[in-house]
Short mmCIF file of C-alpha atoms and ligand atoms in Angstrom, two decimals:
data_model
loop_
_atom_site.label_atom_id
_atom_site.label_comp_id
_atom_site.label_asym_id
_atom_site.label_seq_id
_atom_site.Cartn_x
_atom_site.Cartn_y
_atom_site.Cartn_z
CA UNK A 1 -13.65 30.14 -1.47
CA UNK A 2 -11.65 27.35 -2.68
CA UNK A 3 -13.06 23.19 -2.47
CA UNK A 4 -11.00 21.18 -0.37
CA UNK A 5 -11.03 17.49 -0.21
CA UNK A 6 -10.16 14.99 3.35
CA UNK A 7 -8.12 12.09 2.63
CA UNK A 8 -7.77 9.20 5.27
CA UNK A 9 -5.92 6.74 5.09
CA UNK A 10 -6.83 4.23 8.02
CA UNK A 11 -4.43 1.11 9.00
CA UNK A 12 -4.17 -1.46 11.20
CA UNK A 13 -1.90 0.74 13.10
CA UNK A 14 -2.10 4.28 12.30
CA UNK A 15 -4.77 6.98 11.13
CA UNK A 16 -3.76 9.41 9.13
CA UNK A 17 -5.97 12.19 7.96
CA UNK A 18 -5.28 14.94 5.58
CA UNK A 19 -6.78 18.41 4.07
CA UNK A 20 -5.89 18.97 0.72
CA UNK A 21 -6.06 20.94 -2.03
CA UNK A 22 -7.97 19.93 -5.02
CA UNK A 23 -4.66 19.38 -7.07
CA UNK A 24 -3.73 17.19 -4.16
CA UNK A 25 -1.55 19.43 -2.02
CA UNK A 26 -1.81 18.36 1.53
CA UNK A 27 -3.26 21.85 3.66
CA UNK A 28 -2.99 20.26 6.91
CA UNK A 29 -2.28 16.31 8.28
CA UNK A 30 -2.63 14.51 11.61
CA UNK A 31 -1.62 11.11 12.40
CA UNK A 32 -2.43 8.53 15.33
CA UNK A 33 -2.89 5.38 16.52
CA UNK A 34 -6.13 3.29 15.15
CA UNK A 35 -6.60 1.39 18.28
CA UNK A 36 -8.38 -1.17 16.07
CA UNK A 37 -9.04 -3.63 19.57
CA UNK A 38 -11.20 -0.85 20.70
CA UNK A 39 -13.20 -1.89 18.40
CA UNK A 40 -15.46 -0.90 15.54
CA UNK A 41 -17.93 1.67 17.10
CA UNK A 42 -14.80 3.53 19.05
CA UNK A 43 -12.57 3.32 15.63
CA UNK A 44 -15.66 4.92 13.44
CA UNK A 45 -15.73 7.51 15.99
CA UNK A 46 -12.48 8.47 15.96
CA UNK A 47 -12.86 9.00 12.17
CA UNK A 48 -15.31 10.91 12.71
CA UNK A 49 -13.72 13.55 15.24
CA UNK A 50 -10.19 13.21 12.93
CA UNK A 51 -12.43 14.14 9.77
CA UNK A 52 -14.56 16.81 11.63
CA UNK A 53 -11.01 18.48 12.66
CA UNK A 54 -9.41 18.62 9.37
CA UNK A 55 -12.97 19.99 8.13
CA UNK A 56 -12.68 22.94 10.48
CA UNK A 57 -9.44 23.53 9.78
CA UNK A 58 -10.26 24.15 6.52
CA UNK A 59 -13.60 25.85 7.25
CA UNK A 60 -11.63 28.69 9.19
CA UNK A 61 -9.38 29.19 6.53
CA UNK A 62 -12.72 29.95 4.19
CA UNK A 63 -12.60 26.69 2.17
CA UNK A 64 -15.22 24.15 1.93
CA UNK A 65 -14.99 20.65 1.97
CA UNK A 66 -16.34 18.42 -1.31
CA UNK A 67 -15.67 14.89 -0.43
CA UNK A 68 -13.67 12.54 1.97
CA UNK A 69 -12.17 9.71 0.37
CA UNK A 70 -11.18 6.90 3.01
CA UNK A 71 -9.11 4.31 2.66
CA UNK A 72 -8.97 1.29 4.52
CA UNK A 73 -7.82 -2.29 4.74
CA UNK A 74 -9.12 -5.26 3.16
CA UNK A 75 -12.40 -6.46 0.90
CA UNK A 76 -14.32 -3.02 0.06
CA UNK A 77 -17.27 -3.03 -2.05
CA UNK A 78 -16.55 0.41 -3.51
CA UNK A 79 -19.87 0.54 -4.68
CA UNK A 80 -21.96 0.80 -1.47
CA UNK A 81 -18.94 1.90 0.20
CA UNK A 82 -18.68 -1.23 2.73
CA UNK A 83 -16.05 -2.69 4.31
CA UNK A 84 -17.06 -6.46 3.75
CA UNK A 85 -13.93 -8.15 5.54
CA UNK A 86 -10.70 -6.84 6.92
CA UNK A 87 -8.10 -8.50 8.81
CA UNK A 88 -6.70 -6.00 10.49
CA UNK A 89 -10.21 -5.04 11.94
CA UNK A 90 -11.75 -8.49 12.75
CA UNK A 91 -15.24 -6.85 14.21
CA UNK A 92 -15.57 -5.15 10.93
CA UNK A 93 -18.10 -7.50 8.94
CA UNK A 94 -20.32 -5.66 6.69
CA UNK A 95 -20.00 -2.85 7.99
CA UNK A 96 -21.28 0.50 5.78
CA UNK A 97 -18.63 2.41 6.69
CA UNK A 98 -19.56 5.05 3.77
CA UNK A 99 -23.32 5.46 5.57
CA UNK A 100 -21.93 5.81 8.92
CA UNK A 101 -19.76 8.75 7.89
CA UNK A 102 -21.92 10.10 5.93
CA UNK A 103 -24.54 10.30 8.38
CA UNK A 104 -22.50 11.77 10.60
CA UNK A 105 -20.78 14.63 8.59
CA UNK A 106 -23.31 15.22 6.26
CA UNK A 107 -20.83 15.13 3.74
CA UNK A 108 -20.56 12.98 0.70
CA UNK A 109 -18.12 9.66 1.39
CA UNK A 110 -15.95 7.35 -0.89
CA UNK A 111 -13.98 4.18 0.54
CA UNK A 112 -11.79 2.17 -1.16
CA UNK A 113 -9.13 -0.40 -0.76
CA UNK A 114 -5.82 1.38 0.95
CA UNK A 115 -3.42 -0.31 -1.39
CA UNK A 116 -5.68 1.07 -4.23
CA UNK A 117 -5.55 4.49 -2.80
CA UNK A 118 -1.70 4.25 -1.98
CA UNK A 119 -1.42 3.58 -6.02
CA UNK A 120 -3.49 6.12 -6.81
CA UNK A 121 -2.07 8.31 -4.64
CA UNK A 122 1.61 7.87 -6.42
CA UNK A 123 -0.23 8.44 -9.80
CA UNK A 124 -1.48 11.48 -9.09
CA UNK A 125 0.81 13.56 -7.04
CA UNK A 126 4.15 11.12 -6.40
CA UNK A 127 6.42 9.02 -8.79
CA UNK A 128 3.86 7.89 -11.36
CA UNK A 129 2.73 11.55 -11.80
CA UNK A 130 1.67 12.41 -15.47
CA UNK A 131 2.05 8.65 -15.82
CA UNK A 132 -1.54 6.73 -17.21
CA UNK A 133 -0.49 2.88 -16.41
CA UNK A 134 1.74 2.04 -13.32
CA UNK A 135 1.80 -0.55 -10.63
CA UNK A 136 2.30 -0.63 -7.08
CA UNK A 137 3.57 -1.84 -4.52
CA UNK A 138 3.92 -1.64 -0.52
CA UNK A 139 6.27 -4.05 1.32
CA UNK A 140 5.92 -3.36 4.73
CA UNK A 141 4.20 -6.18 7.46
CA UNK A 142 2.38 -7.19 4.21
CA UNK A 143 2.87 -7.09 0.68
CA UNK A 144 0.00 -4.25 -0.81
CA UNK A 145 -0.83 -4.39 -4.72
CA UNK A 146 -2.88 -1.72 -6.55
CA UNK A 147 -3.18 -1.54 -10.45
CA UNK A 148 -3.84 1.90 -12.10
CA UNK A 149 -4.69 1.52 -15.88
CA UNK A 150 -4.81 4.56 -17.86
CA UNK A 151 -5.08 6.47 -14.46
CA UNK A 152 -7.98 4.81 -13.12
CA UNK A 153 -7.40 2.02 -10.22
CA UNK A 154 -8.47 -1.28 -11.63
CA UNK A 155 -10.72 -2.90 -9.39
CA UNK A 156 -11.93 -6.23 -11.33
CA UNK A 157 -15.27 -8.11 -10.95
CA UNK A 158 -15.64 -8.20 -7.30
CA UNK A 159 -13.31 -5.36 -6.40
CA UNK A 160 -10.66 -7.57 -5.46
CA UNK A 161 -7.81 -6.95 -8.52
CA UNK A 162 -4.43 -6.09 -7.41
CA UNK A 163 -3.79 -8.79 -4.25
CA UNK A 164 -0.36 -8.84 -5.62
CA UNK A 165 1.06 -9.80 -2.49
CA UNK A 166 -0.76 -13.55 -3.39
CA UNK A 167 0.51 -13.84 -6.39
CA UNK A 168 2.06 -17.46 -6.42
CA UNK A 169 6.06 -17.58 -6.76
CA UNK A 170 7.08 -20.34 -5.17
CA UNK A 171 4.37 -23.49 -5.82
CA UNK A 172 5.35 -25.63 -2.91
CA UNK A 173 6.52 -22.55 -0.60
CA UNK A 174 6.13 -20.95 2.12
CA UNK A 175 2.73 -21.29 4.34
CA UNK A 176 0.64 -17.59 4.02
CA UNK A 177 -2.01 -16.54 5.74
CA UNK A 178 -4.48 -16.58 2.89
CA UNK A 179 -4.31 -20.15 2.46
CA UNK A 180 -2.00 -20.41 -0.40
CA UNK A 181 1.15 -21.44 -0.28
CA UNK A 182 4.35 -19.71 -1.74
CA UNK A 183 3.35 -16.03 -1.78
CA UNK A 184 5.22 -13.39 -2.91
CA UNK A 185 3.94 -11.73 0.66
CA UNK A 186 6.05 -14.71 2.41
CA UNK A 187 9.45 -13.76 0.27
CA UNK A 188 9.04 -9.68 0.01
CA UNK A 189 7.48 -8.72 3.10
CA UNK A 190 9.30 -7.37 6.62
CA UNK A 191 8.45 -11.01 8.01
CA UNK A 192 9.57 -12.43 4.72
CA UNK A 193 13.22 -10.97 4.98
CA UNK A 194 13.50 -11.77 8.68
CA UNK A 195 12.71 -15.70 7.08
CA UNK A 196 14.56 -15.01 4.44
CA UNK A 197 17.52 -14.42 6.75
CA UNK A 198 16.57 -17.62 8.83
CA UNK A 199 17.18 -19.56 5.76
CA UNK A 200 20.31 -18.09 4.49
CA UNK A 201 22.01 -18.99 7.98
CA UNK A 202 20.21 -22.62 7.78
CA UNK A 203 22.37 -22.65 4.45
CA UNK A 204 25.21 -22.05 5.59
CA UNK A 205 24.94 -24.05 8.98
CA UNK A 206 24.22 -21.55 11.25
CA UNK A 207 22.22 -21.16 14.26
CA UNK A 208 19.62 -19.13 13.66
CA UNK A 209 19.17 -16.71 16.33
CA UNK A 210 15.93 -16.18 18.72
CA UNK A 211 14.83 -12.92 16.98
CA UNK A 212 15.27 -10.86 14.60
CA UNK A 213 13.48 -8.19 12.79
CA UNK A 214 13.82 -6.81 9.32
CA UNK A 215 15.75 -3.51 10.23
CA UNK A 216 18.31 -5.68 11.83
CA UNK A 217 18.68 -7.89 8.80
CA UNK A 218 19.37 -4.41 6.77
CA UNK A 219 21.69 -2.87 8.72
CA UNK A 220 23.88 -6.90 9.49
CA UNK A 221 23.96 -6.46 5.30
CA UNK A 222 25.44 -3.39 5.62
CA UNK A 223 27.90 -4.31 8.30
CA UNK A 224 28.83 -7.10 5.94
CA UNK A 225 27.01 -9.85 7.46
CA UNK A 226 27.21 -12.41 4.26
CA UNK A 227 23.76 -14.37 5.43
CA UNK A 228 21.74 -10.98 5.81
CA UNK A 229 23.58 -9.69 2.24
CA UNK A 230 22.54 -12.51 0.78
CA UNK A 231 18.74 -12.59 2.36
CA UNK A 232 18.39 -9.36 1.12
CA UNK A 233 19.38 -10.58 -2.71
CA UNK A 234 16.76 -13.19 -2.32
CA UNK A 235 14.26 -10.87 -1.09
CA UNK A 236 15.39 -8.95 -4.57
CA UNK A 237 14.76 -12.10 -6.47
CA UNK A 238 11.53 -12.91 -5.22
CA UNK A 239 10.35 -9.69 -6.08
CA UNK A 240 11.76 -9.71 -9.16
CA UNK A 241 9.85 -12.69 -9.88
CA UNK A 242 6.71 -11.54 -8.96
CA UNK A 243 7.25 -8.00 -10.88
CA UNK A 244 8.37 -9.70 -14.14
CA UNK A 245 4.80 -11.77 -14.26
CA UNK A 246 3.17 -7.84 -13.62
CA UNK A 247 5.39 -6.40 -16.31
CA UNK A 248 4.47 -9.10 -18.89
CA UNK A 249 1.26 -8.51 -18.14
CA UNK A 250 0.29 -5.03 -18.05
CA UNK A 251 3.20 -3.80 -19.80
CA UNK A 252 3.08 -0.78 -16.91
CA UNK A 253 5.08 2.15 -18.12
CA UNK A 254 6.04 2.01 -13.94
CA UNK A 255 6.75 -0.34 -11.41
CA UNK A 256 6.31 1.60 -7.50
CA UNK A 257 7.65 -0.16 -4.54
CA UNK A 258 7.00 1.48 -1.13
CA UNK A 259 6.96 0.63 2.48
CA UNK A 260 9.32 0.11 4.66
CA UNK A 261 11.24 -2.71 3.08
CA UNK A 262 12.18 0.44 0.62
CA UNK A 263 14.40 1.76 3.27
CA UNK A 264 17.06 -1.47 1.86
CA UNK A 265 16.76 -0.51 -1.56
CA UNK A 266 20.38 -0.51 -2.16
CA UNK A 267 20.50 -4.37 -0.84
CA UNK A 268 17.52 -5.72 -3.07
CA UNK A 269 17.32 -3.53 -6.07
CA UNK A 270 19.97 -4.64 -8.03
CA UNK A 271 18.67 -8.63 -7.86
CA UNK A 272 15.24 -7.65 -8.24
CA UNK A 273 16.19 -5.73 -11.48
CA UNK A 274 17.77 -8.60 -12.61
CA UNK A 275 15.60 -10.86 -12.16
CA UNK A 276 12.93 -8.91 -14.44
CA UNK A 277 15.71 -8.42 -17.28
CA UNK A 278 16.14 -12.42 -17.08
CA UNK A 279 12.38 -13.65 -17.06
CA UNK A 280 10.08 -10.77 -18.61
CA UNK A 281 10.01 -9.59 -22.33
CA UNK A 282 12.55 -7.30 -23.84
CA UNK A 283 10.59 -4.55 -24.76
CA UNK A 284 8.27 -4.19 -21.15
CA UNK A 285 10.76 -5.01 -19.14
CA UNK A 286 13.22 -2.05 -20.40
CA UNK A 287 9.89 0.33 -20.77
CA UNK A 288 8.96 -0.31 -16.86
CA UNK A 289 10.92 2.31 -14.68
CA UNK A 290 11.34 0.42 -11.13
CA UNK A 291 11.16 3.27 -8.69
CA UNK A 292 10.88 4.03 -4.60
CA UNK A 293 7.67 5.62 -3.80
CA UNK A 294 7.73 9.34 -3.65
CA UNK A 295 5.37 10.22 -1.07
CA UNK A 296 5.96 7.43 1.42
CA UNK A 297 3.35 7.34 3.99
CA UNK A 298 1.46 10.37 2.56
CA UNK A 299 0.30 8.40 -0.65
CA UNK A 300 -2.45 6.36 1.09
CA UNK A 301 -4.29 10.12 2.10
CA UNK A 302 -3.30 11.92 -0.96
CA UNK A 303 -4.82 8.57 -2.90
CA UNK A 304 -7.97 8.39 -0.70
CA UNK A 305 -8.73 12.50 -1.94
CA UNK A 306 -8.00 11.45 -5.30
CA UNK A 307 -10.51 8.72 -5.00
CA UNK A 308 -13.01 11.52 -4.21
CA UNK A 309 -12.08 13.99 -6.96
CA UNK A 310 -12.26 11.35 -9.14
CA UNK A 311 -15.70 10.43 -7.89
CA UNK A 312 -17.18 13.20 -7.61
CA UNK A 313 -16.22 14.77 -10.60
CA UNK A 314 -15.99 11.64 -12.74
CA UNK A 315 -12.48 12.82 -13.12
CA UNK A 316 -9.56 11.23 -14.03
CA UNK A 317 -6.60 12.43 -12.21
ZN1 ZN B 1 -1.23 -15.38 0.31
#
């Protein structure tokens, strides 16, 4: 009878639940919509039933389950496995998600942060694989950060390393939602290249149209659209910016950039590469491999089971 471990990986819009292996390989997987208006109850009970399902999946194949690992969106105290705040679930205040669960299945529970998990997840079974100290990153409606030091995710004091997505790269900039101004969220971010865009046609002293999202930007860039080209090498920049502060820093052997901003790599990697070589040290800045994620929307539930080997087992992956 082989141990199997449930990874979740719960957003603001989707749920994704996994069975895998204990080296990571995903058994089984099931995705759908987290509702997150229904609100907190109705959301904890769909965990529930998605978690239950994977674990009978793997029950009538003759494994057991170990551990769930669970990752989910905003300020987790990892510790007593709560979700403290989280803005894509405003009911959620406090809540002990990691009790509820476990009450429930009767089956030992670890939460963490999502982006953490997503980085984790890359370490262990995706690009950063037999890699101890990389960094990542998920550029999608947000900007995601999670830190993984000699294969453990760093968490800091209060749990709350790796908001990389805040880091400041623009001192009088853009408005964010956090309260800060200039972002790297506001510059690298789906909305960001949409702005980004909005800017590059103020430039050159054209209306800027009603609407416009981010997949449109790509594909006007690839059409040869010089405005959308262009927002697209900013967006590089920016990042750039932000990833040569990370590389001077932690001196990551590995720099992971996911999400669906990826899908324009071609249009921003170049300028974001650049923009490291200009403004981080020599020696970092040539060790630190920039690469796409490998597992793409997998690496938050492969991440959230390698949260519960590793806790469980006091294992490092
Ligand atoms: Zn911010």
């Amino acid at each position: 009878m082989a141990r199997m471990l449930i990874g979740v990986d719960l957003g603001g819009t989707n749920l994704r639940t996994a069975l895998l292996s204990q080296d990571g390989a995903i058994m089984e997987k099931n995705k759908e919509s987290s509702r997150a208006s229904d609100g907190h109850e109705r959301v904890v009970q769909r965990l529930i039933e998605n978690i239950k399902r994977q674990r009978d999946i793997g029950v009538s194949q003759g494994h057991a389950v170990m551990a769930v690992g669970v990752g989910a969106p905003g300020v987790i105290d990892i510790e007593r496995g709560i979700v403290v705040k989280s803005p894509n679930f405003p009911d959620w205040n406090n809540l002990p998600l990691k009790a509820e669960l476990e009450k429930a299945l009767g089956t030992t529970v670890f939460i963490e942060n999502d982006a953490n998990a997503a980085a984790l997840g890359e370490q262990w079974r995706g690009a950063g694989k037999g890699i101890g100290s990389m960094i990542m990153l998920t550029l999608g409606t947000g900007v995601g950060g999670g830190i993984v030091l000699d294969g453990n995710i760093w968490h800091g004091a209060d749990g709350m390393a790796g908001e990389i997505g805040h880091m400041t790269i623009l001192p009088e900039g853009r408005m964010c939602g956090c309260g800060n101004t200039g972002c790297l969220e506001m510059y690298a971010s789906a909305r960001g290249v949409t702005q980004n865009y909005c800017e590059a046609l103020a430039e050159q002293e054209r209306p800027v149209s009603d609407f416009i999202t981010s997949q449109q930007v790509y594909q006007a860039a690839r059409e040869g659209n010089e405005a959308a080209a262009r927002a697209m090498r900013d967006t590089g920049r920016y990042l750039g910016i932000g990833i040569a502060s990370l590389i001077n820093i932690f001196n990551p052997e590995m720099v992971v950039l996911g999400g669906g901003v990826k899908d324009a790599w071609d249009l921003f990697i170049d300028s974001t590469r650049a923009e490291v070589m200009k403004r981080a040290f020599d020696i970092p800045a040539r060790r630190a491999r920039i690469v796409p994620s490998e597992l793409g929307d997998d690496a938050g539930m492969v991440g959230a089971a390698a949260v519960a080997l590793q806790r469980t087992e006091g294992k490092t992956c």
